[in-house]
Coordinates of C-alpha atoms in Angstrom, one line a residue:
Chain A
M608 CA 91.2 24.4 -120.5
T609 CA 89.5 27.3 -119.6
D610 CA 90.4 29.2 -115.6
E611 CA 87.5 27.9 -115.2
T612 CA 87.1 24.3 -116.1
S613 CA 90.5 24.5 -113.8
S614 CA 89.7 26.4 -111.1
F615 CA 87.1 23.6 -110.6
S616 CA 89.2 20.9 -111.4
A617 CA 91.8 22.3 -108.3
R618 CA 89.1 22.0 -106.3
L619 CA 87.5 18.8 -107.0
K620 CA 91.1 17.3 -106.3
A621 CA 91.7 19.2 -103.4
N622 CA 88.4 18.5 -101.7
A623 CA 89.0 14.4 -102.8
A624 CA 93.0 14.4 -101.7
A625 CA 90.7 16.5 -97.7
V626 CA 88.7 13.5 -97.9
E627 CA 90.9 10.6 -98.8
A628 CA 92.9 11.9 -96.0
L629 CA 90.0 12.2 -93.5
L630 CA 89.1 8.8 -93.8
A631 CA 92.0 7.1 -94.6
T632 CA 92.4 8.4 -90.3
L633 CA 89.2 7.5 -89.4
L634 CA 89.8 3.9 -90.7
G635 CA 93.6 4.0 -89.3
P636 CA 95.4 3.0 -86.5
A637 CA 93.5 5.4 -84.2
A638 CA 90.1 4.2 -85.1
L639 CA 89.3 1.7 -82.0
P640 CA 90.2 1.3 -78.4
D641 CA 92.9 -0.1 -77.1
E642 CA 90.6 -2.7 -75.2
I643 CA 88.9 -4.0 -78.2
A644 CA 90.4 -7.0 -80.1
R645 CA 90.8 -5.2 -83.8
P646 CA 89.5 -6.7 -86.8
E647 CA 92.9 -6.1 -88.9
T648 CA 91.2 -7.8 -92.2
L649 CA 87.5 -6.4 -91.6
L650 CA 89.6 -2.8 -91.2
D651 CA 92.4 -3.8 -94.6
A652 CA 88.6 -4.2 -96.8
M653 CA 87.0 -1.1 -95.2
R654 CA 89.7 0.8 -96.5
H655 CA 90.3 -1.3 -99.5
G656 CA 86.7 -0.2 -100.0
V657 CA 86.7 3.3 -99.7
L658 CA 89.7 4.8 -100.5
N659 CA 89.3 4.0 -103.7
G660 CA 90.7 7.1 -106.0
G661 CA 87.3 8.1 -106.6
K662 CA 85.9 11.3 -107.7
R663 CA 84.5 12.2 -104.3
L664 CA 81.7 13.9 -106.0
R665 CA 78.8 13.4 -103.6
P666 CA 81.3 15.5 -100.5
F667 CA 82.1 17.2 -102.7
L668 CA 78.8 19.0 -103.4
V669 CA 78.5 18.7 -99.9
T670 CA 81.1 20.9 -99.0
E671 CA 79.7 23.6 -101.5
S672 CA 76.5 23.7 -101.0
A673 CA 77.7 23.8 -97.0
A674 CA 80.6 26.9 -98.8
L675 CA 77.7 29.0 -100.6
L676 CA 75.0 28.8 -97.7
G677 CA 77.4 29.5 -95.2
G678 CA 77.8 26.1 -93.0
N679 CA 81.6 24.6 -90.9
A680 CA 84.4 22.8 -92.7
D681 CA 84.8 20.6 -91.0
A682 CA 81.3 19.7 -91.0
G683 CA 81.4 19.8 -94.7
L684 CA 84.1 17.8 -95.0
R685 CA 82.7 14.9 -92.2
I686 CA 79.1 14.7 -93.4
G687 CA 81.2 13.7 -96.8
A688 CA 83.4 11.7 -95.2
A689 CA 80.1 9.6 -94.4
L690 CA 77.9 10.1 -97.5
E691 CA 81.5 8.6 -98.7
C692 CA 81.2 5.8 -96.1
V693 CA 77.3 5.2 -97.5
H694 CA 78.3 5.2 -101.6
C695 CA 81.4 3.4 -101.2
Y696 CA 79.7 0.2 -98.9
S697 CA 77.2 0.0 -102.2
L698 CA 79.6 -0.2 -104.7
V699 CA 81.2 -3.6 -102.4
H700 CA 78.0 -4.5 -102.6
D701 CA 76.9 -3.6 -106.0
D702 CA 80.1 -6.1 -106.3
L703 CA 79.3 -8.8 -105.4
P704 CA 79.0 -12.2 -107.3
A705 CA 75.0 -11.7 -106.7
M706 CA 74.5 -8.7 -107.2
D707 CA 76.5 -7.7 -110.2
D708 CA 79.7 -9.9 -110.7
D709 CA 82.1 -7.3 -111.1
D710 CA 86.0 -8.0 -110.6
V711 CA 86.9 -5.5 -111.5
R712 CA 86.8 -1.9 -110.1
R713 CA 88.6 1.4 -111.2
G714 CA 91.3 -1.0 -111.9
K715 CA 91.8 -2.6 -109.1
P716 CA 89.9 -5.9 -107.4
T717 CA 87.3 -5.4 -106.1
V718 CA 86.4 -6.2 -102.4
H719 CA 85.7 -9.9 -102.0
I720 CA 88.2 -10.5 -105.1
A721 CA 90.3 -8.9 -102.8
F722 CA 89.8 -10.4 -99.8
D723 CA 86.4 -13.0 -99.1
E724 CA 82.9 -12.4 -100.6
A725 CA 81.9 -12.7 -96.3
T726 CA 84.6 -10.1 -95.9
A727 CA 82.9 -8.0 -98.6
I728 CA 79.8 -7.8 -97.0
L729 CA 81.3 -7.0 -93.4
A730 CA 83.0 -4.5 -94.8
G731 CA 80.1 -2.5 -97.2
D732 CA 77.6 -3.5 -93.4
S733 CA 80.6 -2.1 -91.5
L734 CA 81.3 1.0 -94.2
L735 CA 77.1 1.5 -93.9
T736 CA 77.5 1.7 -90.2
F737 CA 80.3 3.9 -90.1
A738 CA 78.4 7.0 -91.0
F739 CA 76.2 7.3 -89.1
D740 CA 79.4 6.6 -86.4
I741 CA 80.5 10.0 -88.0
I742 CA 77.3 12.0 -88.6
A743 CA 76.9 11.6 -84.8
A744 CA 80.6 11.7 -83.3
P745 CA 81.5 14.3 -80.9
E746 CA 84.0 15.0 -83.5
T747 CA 81.5 16.5 -85.3
A748 CA 81.4 20.2 -84.9
L749 CA 77.2 20.3 -85.2
S750 CA 74.2 20.6 -82.4
D751 CA 72.2 17.7 -82.1
S752 CA 69.9 18.4 -83.9
Q753 CA 72.0 18.9 -87.0
K754 CA 72.8 15.4 -86.3
T755 CA 69.6 14.4 -86.0
T756 CA 68.3 16.2 -88.8
L757 CA 71.2 14.5 -91.4
V758 CA 70.8 11.2 -90.0
L759 CA 67.0 11.2 -91.0
A760 CA 67.7 12.6 -94.6
L761 CA 70.8 10.5 -95.4
A762 CA 68.7 6.9 -93.8
R763 CA 65.8 7.9 -96.0
A764 CA 68.5 8.2 -99.4
A765 CA 70.5 5.2 -98.2
G766 CA 67.1 2.8 -97.4
H767 CA 64.5 1.5 -98.9
G768 CA 63.1 4.7 -100.3
G769 CA 66.4 5.2 -101.4
M770 CA 69.3 4.3 -102.8
A771 CA 68.6 0.4 -101.3
G772 CA 64.8 0.7 -102.8
G773 CA 66.2 1.0 -105.6
Q774 CA 68.1 -1.2 -106.6
A775 CA 65.9 -3.5 -105.3
L776 CA 63.6 -1.7 -108.6
D777 CA 66.4 -2.6 -110.8
L778 CA 66.8 -5.8 -109.8
A779 CA 63.2 -6.5 -110.4
A780 CA 63.6 -4.2 -113.3
E781 CA 66.0 -7.8 -115.6
R782 CA 62.9 -9.4 -115.3
R783 CA 59.7 -6.9 -116.2
A784 CA 61.1 -4.2 -117.9
P785 CA 59.5 -0.5 -116.3
D786 CA 58.0 1.5 -118.1
E787 CA 59.5 5.1 -118.7
A788 CA 57.2 6.7 -115.6
G789 CA 59.1 3.2 -113.7
I790 CA 63.2 4.4 -115.0
V791 CA 62.6 7.9 -114.0
L792 CA 61.5 6.9 -110.3
L793 CA 63.8 3.6 -110.4
Q794 CA 67.3 6.2 -110.9
A795 CA 65.6 8.8 -108.9
M796 CA 66.0 6.0 -106.3
K797 CA 69.6 4.3 -107.2
T798 CA 71.3 7.7 -108.4
G799 CA 69.4 10.3 -107.6
A800 CA 68.7 9.9 -103.8
L801 CA 72.5 10.3 -102.4
I802 CA 73.2 13.2 -104.5
R803 CA 70.2 15.2 -103.6
F804 CA 71.0 14.5 -99.7
A805 CA 74.9 15.8 -100.4
C806 CA 73.4 19.3 -101.7
E807 CA 70.4 18.8 -99.3
A808 CA 73.3 18.4 -96.5
G809 CA 75.3 21.9 -97.1
A810 CA 71.7 23.3 -95.9
I811 CA 71.8 21.9 -93.0
I812 CA 75.0 22.5 -92.1
A813 CA 74.1 25.6 -92.9
D814 CA 71.5 25.6 -90.5
A815 CA 69.6 27.5 -93.9
G816 CA 66.4 28.3 -93.7
P817 CA 63.9 25.9 -95.9
E818 CA 63.9 28.0 -98.6
D819 CA 67.8 27.5 -99.0
R820 CA 66.6 23.5 -98.7
R821 CA 64.3 23.1 -100.6
R822 CA 66.0 25.1 -103.7
M823 CA 69.8 22.7 -102.5
R824 CA 67.4 19.8 -102.6
A825 CA 65.4 20.4 -106.5
F826 CA 68.8 21.1 -107.3
G827 CA 70.3 18.1 -105.7
E828 CA 67.1 16.5 -107.7
K829 CA 68.6 17.9 -111.0
I830 CA 72.0 17.1 -111.0
G831 CA 71.1 13.4 -109.6
L832 CA 68.7 13.0 -113.7
A833 CA 72.3 14.4 -115.5
F834 CA 74.4 12.1 -113.6
Q835 CA 71.7 9.6 -114.4
L836 CA 72.2 10.3 -117.8
A837 CA 75.6 11.0 -118.4
D838 CA 76.5 7.2 -116.7
D839 CA 73.7 5.7 -119.4
L840 CA 75.7 8.3 -122.0
L841 CA 79.1 6.8 -120.9
D842 CA 77.7 3.1 -120.5
L843 CA 76.8 3.5 -124.2
T844 CA 80.3 4.7 -125.8
A845 CA 82.7 4.4 -123.6
D846 CA 85.6 1.9 -123.7
A847 CA 86.1 -0.1 -121.0
A848 CA 90.1 0.7 -120.5
V849 CA 88.5 4.3 -119.4
I850 CA 86.0 3.6 -117.1
G851 CA 88.5 0.8 -114.9
K852 CA 85.8 -1.3 -115.4
A853 CA 83.1 -3.5 -117.5
T854 CA 80.1 -1.2 -119.4
G855 CA 77.2 -2.5 -122.0
K856 CA 76.8 -5.1 -119.2
D857 CA 73.3 -2.6 -118.4
A858 CA 72.6 -3.4 -122.1
T859 CA 73.4 -6.7 -122.6
R860 CA 70.8 -7.5 -119.2
G861 CA 68.2 -4.9 -120.9
K862 CA 67.6 -2.6 -118.2
G863 CA 66.0 -0.2 -119.3
T864 CA 68.1 2.9 -120.1
L865 CA 66.7 6.8 -121.1
V866 CA 69.0 6.6 -123.6
A867 CA 68.8 3.6 -125.0
L868 CA 64.7 5.0 -125.3
H869 CA 65.2 7.9 -126.4
G870 CA 68.5 8.0 -127.8
Q871 CA 71.8 9.9 -127.8
A872 CA 70.4 13.4 -129.5
W873 CA 67.5 13.6 -127.1
A874 CA 70.0 11.9 -123.8
E875 CA 72.1 15.8 -124.7
R876 CA 69.1 18.1 -125.1
A877 CA 68.5 16.4 -122.1
L878 CA 71.3 17.0 -120.4
E879 CA 71.1 20.6 -121.5
R880 CA 68.2 21.0 -120.2
L881 CA 68.7 19.5 -116.7
V882 CA 72.1 21.6 -116.3
R883 CA 70.2 25.3 -117.3
E884 CA 67.4 24.0 -115.2
A885 CA 69.8 23.3 -112.0
E886 CA 72.0 27.0 -113.1
E887 CA 68.2 28.8 -112.8
L888 CA 67.9 27.3 -109.2
L889 CA 71.4 29.1 -108.5
A890 CA 69.9 32.4 -109.7
P891 CA 69.4 33.8 -106.4
Y892 CA 73.0 32.9 -104.5
G893 CA 74.3 35.0 -107.1
A894 CA 79.0 35.0 -108.4
R895 CA 79.7 33.3 -105.4
S896 CA 77.6 29.4 -106.5
A897 CA 79.8 30.1 -109.8
I898 CA 81.4 26.4 -108.6
L899 CA 78.6 24.3 -107.7
A900 CA 76.9 25.4 -111.7
E901 CA 80.2 24.1 -112.5
A902 CA 80.1 20.9 -111.0
A903 CA 76.5 20.4 -112.8
R904 CA 77.8 20.9 -116.1
F905 CA 81.2 18.3 -114.8
I906 CA 78.4 16.4 -113.8
A907 CA 76.8 16.3 -117.2
N908 CA 79.7 16.5 -119.8
R909 CA 81.6 14.1 -117.3
R910 CA 83.9 11.3 -119.7
S911 CA 84.7 8.5 -116.9
Chain B
M304 CA 56.3 -22.1 -62.9
T305 CA 55.9 -19.7 -60.0
D306 CA 54.4 -16.5 -60.0
E307 CA 57.9 -14.4 -60.8
T308 CA 58.7 -16.7 -63.6
S309 CA 55.1 -15.9 -65.1
S310 CA 54.4 -12.1 -64.7
F311 CA 58.1 -11.7 -66.1
S312 CA 57.0 -14.6 -69.4
A313 CA 54.1 -12.3 -69.8
R314 CA 55.5 -9.2 -69.7
L315 CA 58.6 -10.9 -72.3
K316 CA 55.3 -11.9 -75.1
A317 CA 53.6 -8.6 -74.6
N318 CA 56.7 -6.7 -75.1
A319 CA 57.1 -9.0 -78.1
A320 CA 54.1 -8.5 -79.7
A321 CA 54.2 -4.5 -79.0
V322 CA 57.7 -4.7 -81.2
E323 CA 56.3 -7.0 -84.2
A324 CA 53.0 -4.2 -84.4
L325 CA 55.1 -1.8 -84.1
L326 CA 57.8 -3.6 -87.1
A327 CA 54.5 -4.8 -88.7
T328 CA 53.5 -1.0 -89.3
L329 CA 56.5 1.1 -89.5
L330 CA 57.3 -1.7 -93.1
G331 CA 53.4 -1.8 -93.8
P332 CA 51.8 -0.3 -96.5
A333 CA 52.2 3.3 -94.9
A334 CA 55.6 2.7 -95.0
L335 CA 56.4 5.0 -97.7
P336 CA 55.5 8.3 -99.3
D337 CA 53.0 7.9 -102.6
E338 CA 55.7 9.3 -104.7
I339 CA 58.2 6.7 -104.5
A340 CA 58.5 3.9 -106.4
R341 CA 57.5 1.0 -103.5
P342 CA 60.5 -1.8 -104.1
E343 CA 57.9 -4.4 -102.9
T344 CA 59.8 -7.0 -102.3
L345 CA 62.0 -5.2 -101.4
L346 CA 59.7 -4.9 -98.2
D347 CA 59.0 -8.3 -98.0
A348 CA 61.7 -9.2 -97.9
M349 CA 62.7 -7.2 -94.9
R350 CA 59.4 -7.9 -93.4
H351 CA 60.6 -11.7 -93.2
G352 CA 63.7 -11.1 -92.0
V353 CA 62.4 -8.7 -89.0
L354 CA 59.2 -10.1 -88.5
N355 CA 60.0 -13.8 -87.5
G356 CA 58.7 -14.1 -84.1
G357 CA 61.6 -14.1 -82.1
K358 CA 61.3 -13.4 -78.3
R359 CA 62.7 -10.2 -79.1
L360 CA 64.6 -10.0 -75.4
R361 CA 67.2 -7.1 -76.5
P362 CA 64.0 -5.4 -76.9
F363 CA 62.8 -6.3 -73.9
L364 CA 65.5 -5.1 -72.2
V365 CA 65.3 -1.2 -73.8
T366 CA 61.7 -1.0 -72.4
E367 CA 62.9 -2.6 -69.2
S368 CA 65.4 -0.6 -68.4
A369 CA 64.0 2.5 -69.4
A370 CA 60.8 1.9 -67.3
L371 CA 62.6 0.9 -64.3
L372 CA 65.1 4.8 -64.6
G373 CA 62.0 6.4 -65.4
G374 CA 62.2 6.3 -69.4
N375 CA 59.6 6.7 -71.6
A376 CA 57.5 3.9 -72.6
D377 CA 57.0 4.9 -76.4
A378 CA 59.9 6.0 -77.2
G379 CA 61.2 3.0 -75.2
L380 CA 59.7 0.9 -77.1
R381 CA 61.0 2.5 -80.9
I382 CA 64.5 3.0 -79.5
G383 CA 64.0 -0.8 -79.2
A384 CA 62.3 -1.4 -82.4
A385 CA 65.7 0.2 -84.4
L386 CA 67.4 -2.4 -82.2
E387 CA 65.0 -5.3 -83.5
C388 CA 66.6 -4.1 -86.3
V389 CA 70.1 -5.0 -86.4
H390 CA 69.8 -8.2 -84.7
C391 CA 67.6 -9.3 -87.9
Y392 CA 69.4 -7.2 -90.6
S393 CA 72.7 -9.8 -89.4
L394 CA 71.4 -12.7 -89.1
V395 CA 69.7 -12.3 -92.9
H396 CA 73.6 -11.8 -93.4
D397 CA 74.8 -14.3 -91.0
D398 CA 73.0 -17.0 -93.8
L399 CA 73.8 -15.9 -96.7
P400 CA 76.1 -18.6 -98.3
A401 CA 79.1 -16.7 -98.1
M402 CA 78.6 -16.7 -94.9
D403 CA 76.7 -19.5 -92.6
D404 CA 75.2 -20.5 -95.3
D405 CA 71.8 -21.2 -93.7
D406 CA 68.4 -22.6 -95.2
V407 CA 66.3 -22.5 -92.3
R408 CA 66.3 -20.3 -89.0
R409 CA 62.7 -20.5 -86.5
G410 CA 61.7 -23.5 -89.0
K411 CA 60.9 -20.9 -91.6
P412 CA 63.3 -20.5 -95.0
T413 CA 66.0 -17.7 -94.1
V414 CA 65.5 -14.7 -96.1
H415 CA 68.2 -15.4 -99.5
I416 CA 65.4 -19.0 -99.6
A417 CA 62.9 -17.4 -99.7
F418 CA 63.6 -14.1 -102.1
D419 CA 67.1 -14.5 -103.4
E420 CA 71.2 -14.0 -102.3
A421 CA 71.1 -10.4 -103.5
T422 CA 67.8 -9.4 -102.0
A423 CA 68.3 -10.9 -99.0
I424 CA 72.3 -8.6 -98.9
L425 CA 69.7 -5.6 -99.4
A426 CA 66.6 -6.1 -97.5
G427 CA 70.4 -7.0 -94.4
D428 CA 71.4 -3.6 -95.8
S429 CA 68.2 -1.7 -95.2
L430 CA 67.8 -3.0 -92.3
L431 CA 70.1 -2.0 -90.7
T432 CA 70.2 1.7 -92.4
F433 CA 65.8 1.3 -91.2
A434 CA 67.5 1.0 -87.4
F435 CA 68.3 5.5 -87.7
D436 CA 65.7 6.3 -88.9
I437 CA 63.4 4.8 -86.4
I438 CA 66.2 6.7 -84.0
A439 CA 65.7 9.9 -85.7
A440 CA 62.2 10.1 -86.7
P441 CA 60.5 12.6 -86.1
E442 CA 57.9 10.1 -83.8
T443 CA 60.4 9.1 -81.2
A444 CA 59.7 11.2 -78.7
L445 CA 63.2 12.2 -77.5
S446 CA 64.8 15.1 -77.8
D447 CA 67.9 15.5 -80.4
S448 CA 70.5 15.3 -78.3
Q449 CA 69.3 11.7 -76.5
K450 CA 68.9 10.6 -80.4
T451 CA 72.0 11.7 -80.9
T452 CA 74.0 10.0 -78.5
L453 CA 71.3 6.9 -79.0
V454 CA 72.9 6.4 -83.0
L455 CA 76.9 6.9 -81.8
A456 CA 76.9 4.1 -79.9
L457 CA 74.2 2.3 -81.4
A458 CA 76.5 2.9 -84.0
R459 CA 79.8 1.5 -82.0
A460 CA 78.2 -1.2 -80.8
A461 CA 76.9 -2.8 -84.7
G462 CA 80.0 -1.1 -86.3
H463 CA 83.7 -2.9 -87.0
G464 CA 84.1 -2.1 -83.5
G465 CA 81.5 -4.1 -81.4
M466 CA 79.1 -6.6 -84.0
A467 CA 80.7 -6.3 -87.3
G468 CA 83.8 -7.2 -85.8
G469 CA 83.4 -10.3 -84.2
Q470 CA 81.7 -11.1 -86.4
A471 CA 84.9 -10.7 -88.4
L472 CA 87.1 -11.8 -86.0
D473 CA 84.5 -15.4 -86.0
L474 CA 86.1 -15.6 -89.1
A475 CA 89.6 -15.5 -88.6
A476 CA 89.5 -18.0 -86.3
E477 CA 87.9 -20.4 -88.4
R478 CA 91.6 -20.3 -90.1
R479 CA 93.2 -19.9 -86.2
A480 CA 91.2 -20.7 -82.8
P481 CA 92.0 -17.9 -80.4
D482 CA 93.1 -18.4 -77.1
E483 CA 90.6 -18.1 -74.3
A484 CA 91.4 -13.9 -74.2
G485 CA 90.6 -14.2 -77.6
I486 CA 87.2 -15.6 -77.4
V487 CA 86.4 -13.3 -74.0
L488 CA 87.1 -10.3 -77.1
L489 CA 85.0 -11.6 -79.7
Q490 CA 82.4 -12.3 -78.7
A491 CA 81.9 -9.2 -76.1
M492 CA 82.0 -7.6 -79.6
K493 CA 79.9 -9.6 -82.1
T494 CA 77.0 -10.7 -79.0
G495 CA 78.0 -8.5 -76.1
A496 CA 78.6 -5.9 -78.0
L497 CA 74.4 -5.0 -78.5
I498 CA 73.0 -6.9 -75.0
R499 CA 74.9 -3.4 -73.4
F500 CA 73.1 -1.5 -75.7
A501 CA 70.5 -2.5 -74.7
C502 CA 70.1 -1.9 -70.8
E503 CA 72.4 1.8 -71.4
A504 CA 69.5 2.5 -74.3
G505 CA 67.5 2.2 -71.8
A506 CA 69.2 5.0 -68.9
I507 CA 69.6 7.1 -72.2
I508 CA 66.2 7.2 -72.9
A509 CA 65.7 8.4 -69.0
D510 CA 68.4 10.1 -69.0
A511 CA 70.4 8.7 -66.9
G512 CA 72.8 10.2 -65.0
P513 CA 76.3 8.5 -66.1
E514 CA 76.6 6.6 -62.3
D515 CA 72.9 5.0 -63.9
R516 CA 74.6 4.4 -67.0
R517 CA 78.0 3.2 -66.0
R518 CA 75.8 0.7 -64.4
M519 CA 73.5 -0.1 -67.1
R520 CA 76.3 -1.2 -69.4
A521 CA 77.6 -3.0 -66.8
F522 CA 74.8 -4.8 -66.2
G523 CA 74.6 -5.3 -70.3
E524 CA 78.4 -6.3 -70.2
K525 CA 77.1 -9.1 -67.3
I526 CA 74.1 -10.7 -69.4
G527 CA 75.9 -10.4 -72.4
L528 CA 78.6 -12.8 -71.5
A529 CA 75.8 -15.1 -70.0
F530 CA 74.1 -15.1 -73.0
Q531 CA 77.0 -16.7 -75.3
L532 CA 77.6 -19.0 -72.3
A533 CA 74.0 -19.6 -72.5
D534 CA 75.0 -20.1 -76.6
D535 CA 77.1 -22.5 -76.8
L536 CA 76.1 -24.5 -73.6
L537 CA 72.5 -24.8 -76.2
D538 CA 75.2 -25.2 -79.4
L539 CA 76.3 -28.6 -77.2
T540 CA 73.4 -29.7 -75.7
A541 CA 70.2 -28.8 -77.8
D542 CA 68.4 -30.5 -80.3
A543 CA 68.2 -29.0 -84.4
A544 CA 64.1 -29.4 -83.7
V545 CA 64.0 -27.1 -80.6
I546 CA 65.3 -24.3 -81.6
G547 CA 65.2 -24.9 -85.4
K548 CA 68.4 -24.1 -86.6
A549 CA 71.3 -26.1 -87.5
T550 CA 73.7 -27.7 -84.1
G551 CA 77.0 -28.1 -83.6
K552 CA 78.0 -26.1 -86.7
D553 CA 80.3 -24.0 -84.6
A554 CA 81.9 -26.9 -83.3
T555 CA 82.6 -28.9 -85.8
R556 CA 83.6 -25.6 -88.3
G557 CA 86.4 -26.1 -85.1
K558 CA 85.9 -22.0 -83.2
G559 CA 86.3 -22.2 -79.9
T560 CA 84.1 -21.7 -77.5
L561 CA 85.0 -21.5 -73.3
V562 CA 82.5 -24.8 -73.3
A563 CA 84.8 -26.1 -75.2
L564 CA 87.4 -25.4 -73.7
H565 CA 86.7 -25.8 -70.1
G566 CA 83.3 -28.0 -70.1
Q567 CA 80.3 -27.7 -68.9
A568 CA 80.4 -28.0 -65.7
W569 CA 83.0 -24.9 -65.5
A570 CA 80.2 -22.8 -68.1
E571 CA 77.6 -24.0 -65.2
R572 CA 79.3 -22.1 -62.8
A573 CA 80.1 -19.3 -64.6
L574 CA 76.2 -18.4 -65.5
E575 CA 76.2 -18.4 -61.6
R576 CA 78.2 -16.2 -61.3
L577 CA 77.8 -14.2 -64.3
V578 CA 73.6 -13.7 -63.3
R579 CA 74.8 -13.3 -59.1
E580 CA 77.3 -9.6 -60.4
A581 CA 74.1 -9.0 -63.2
E582 CA 71.8 -9.3 -59.6
E583 CA 74.5 -7.0 -57.8
L584 CA 74.6 -4.6 -59.8
L585 CA 70.7 -4.2 -60.2
A586 CA 71.2 -3.6 -55.9
P587 CA 70.4 -0.3 -55.1
Y588 CA 67.4 -0.5 -57.4
G589 CA 65.7 -2.7 -55.1
A590 CA 62.6 -4.3 -55.6
R591 CA 61.7 -2.1 -58.5
S592 CA 64.6 -4.2 -61.1
A593 CA 63.2 -7.1 -60.0
I594 CA 62.1 -7.9 -63.0
L595 CA 65.9 -7.5 -64.8
A596 CA 66.8 -9.2 -62.1
E597 CA 64.9 -12.5 -63.5
A598 CA 66.1 -11.0 -67.4
A599 CA 69.4 -12.6 -66.4
R600 CA 68.1 -15.4 -65.1
F601 CA 66.0 -16.4 -68.0
I602 CA 69.0 -15.5 -70.0
A603 CA 71.1 -17.7 -68.1
N604 CA 68.7 -20.5 -68.0
R605 CA 67.0 -20.3 -71.3
R606 CA 66.7 -23.6 -73.0
S607 CA 66.1 -22.1 -76.6

């Protein structure tokens, strides 16, 4: 392990711990005012869905993009936590019997198994709603203009023109396989939109100009594509025990992936090219952007 | 029919038509930029869920509360449409097999019947997300401060401390009946929170002071309670054909309602008192508030 890798990995872990702690507080005993009847089971289910020991890659991208451009660190952490609520809501709903029907995630029972389907639906709904609560809350040290920009960008990244739309296209792909262009668009929406938002959010938090915002958005697009390709490679090769969820499922369901279409060697070359393009986008920022470049390589090479 | 009723009913209908038209446009052919792969089925399902010919009572309350305090009419319409997206998402998810398992709403197949469960889950998620998109969008002629205030208030009204929390408490009530205080709290969250938001939103849109905002919020609380009591009375007496959905279901499931606890005569007296209290809150506004007073009476006396 090089020093660079070790420092990257330490920063990723430290950020994940900070996100986990913030979410635990926000959904903890002081989460609701006293005059409310606390929906304890729902709060348990929300915590089960979001305090799951994930790598918190999206919040890390928010934090580091914001740091690169001089944004407030605490605001970066809170926006990262909001984004993680959206990511985790999508996992809770994706795992439902009517969707992917997964019983296990990261070695733990999924929310509808640990609780029940109705509670899992409501927990997902509540996590999604809570993301916008966190952004708009007075505790988030950003201007109203920044908050409005973030709400709009997150809603578009998560909604019918983004992640949820990509999910719906993915359902349609089970019935009729899309062509290559269709696969690329579907994945850009389903997986790419939130990752792109993560990087763009950093620029918004830093109140950066349009050129920085465009650049971080483009960087997010490249690593979003890399993330999906790496995921498809993982799905092809990984072992269920290693990544803690059922694998090969996408393949057996006949969903088209670029890896299935072009093979492993092609995908590995494409990943190299995406990382290089991502690094080129960071070039103007010099050495300060080393950690984001490392994030790009981590995303492309991850094996879990 | 008195002139007052006829004018009220005409305004309610005109507002509902305006909300329907706006939502049809927002979810229509120009809903997404060209570079997106349009998730047509999802958009169809969203439209099925939200363009349902409802009375649009919540948007009407937004519009009329905003009008009373001098708010921008177009902004009021847009915030009303956003609120209706949240209300309709909750109906789409409530109707799911894992929740209330309803096949019919307003005489039409519910979203998971007309499409499938996965699509209904995603359509609900997307309508909820879209509400925040509408509020934050540049087309909404409000300041960033007003938008941030609205996002926060709506997220709290809809989330685990509001509507979704009330839904979760309602699920728990099927296993263990709450006492009277528990029923009141549950209903204030499940049904009351969005109605209270509707009235408070009017004050926010008008950039009204804290006293007006507090007053509209209190008015919303009173009519929210009235709404639920009227609903419980309807559930007791109405005929399935009249209201177009299964009735008596709440009773057969053993969910406690105040009507079940205290009887119909008590509920009718309580409704009268709530309407009187709501009218008293409007008194400082004089004749200009006649339409909102009429809305309170309409909510208490509605038979569908």
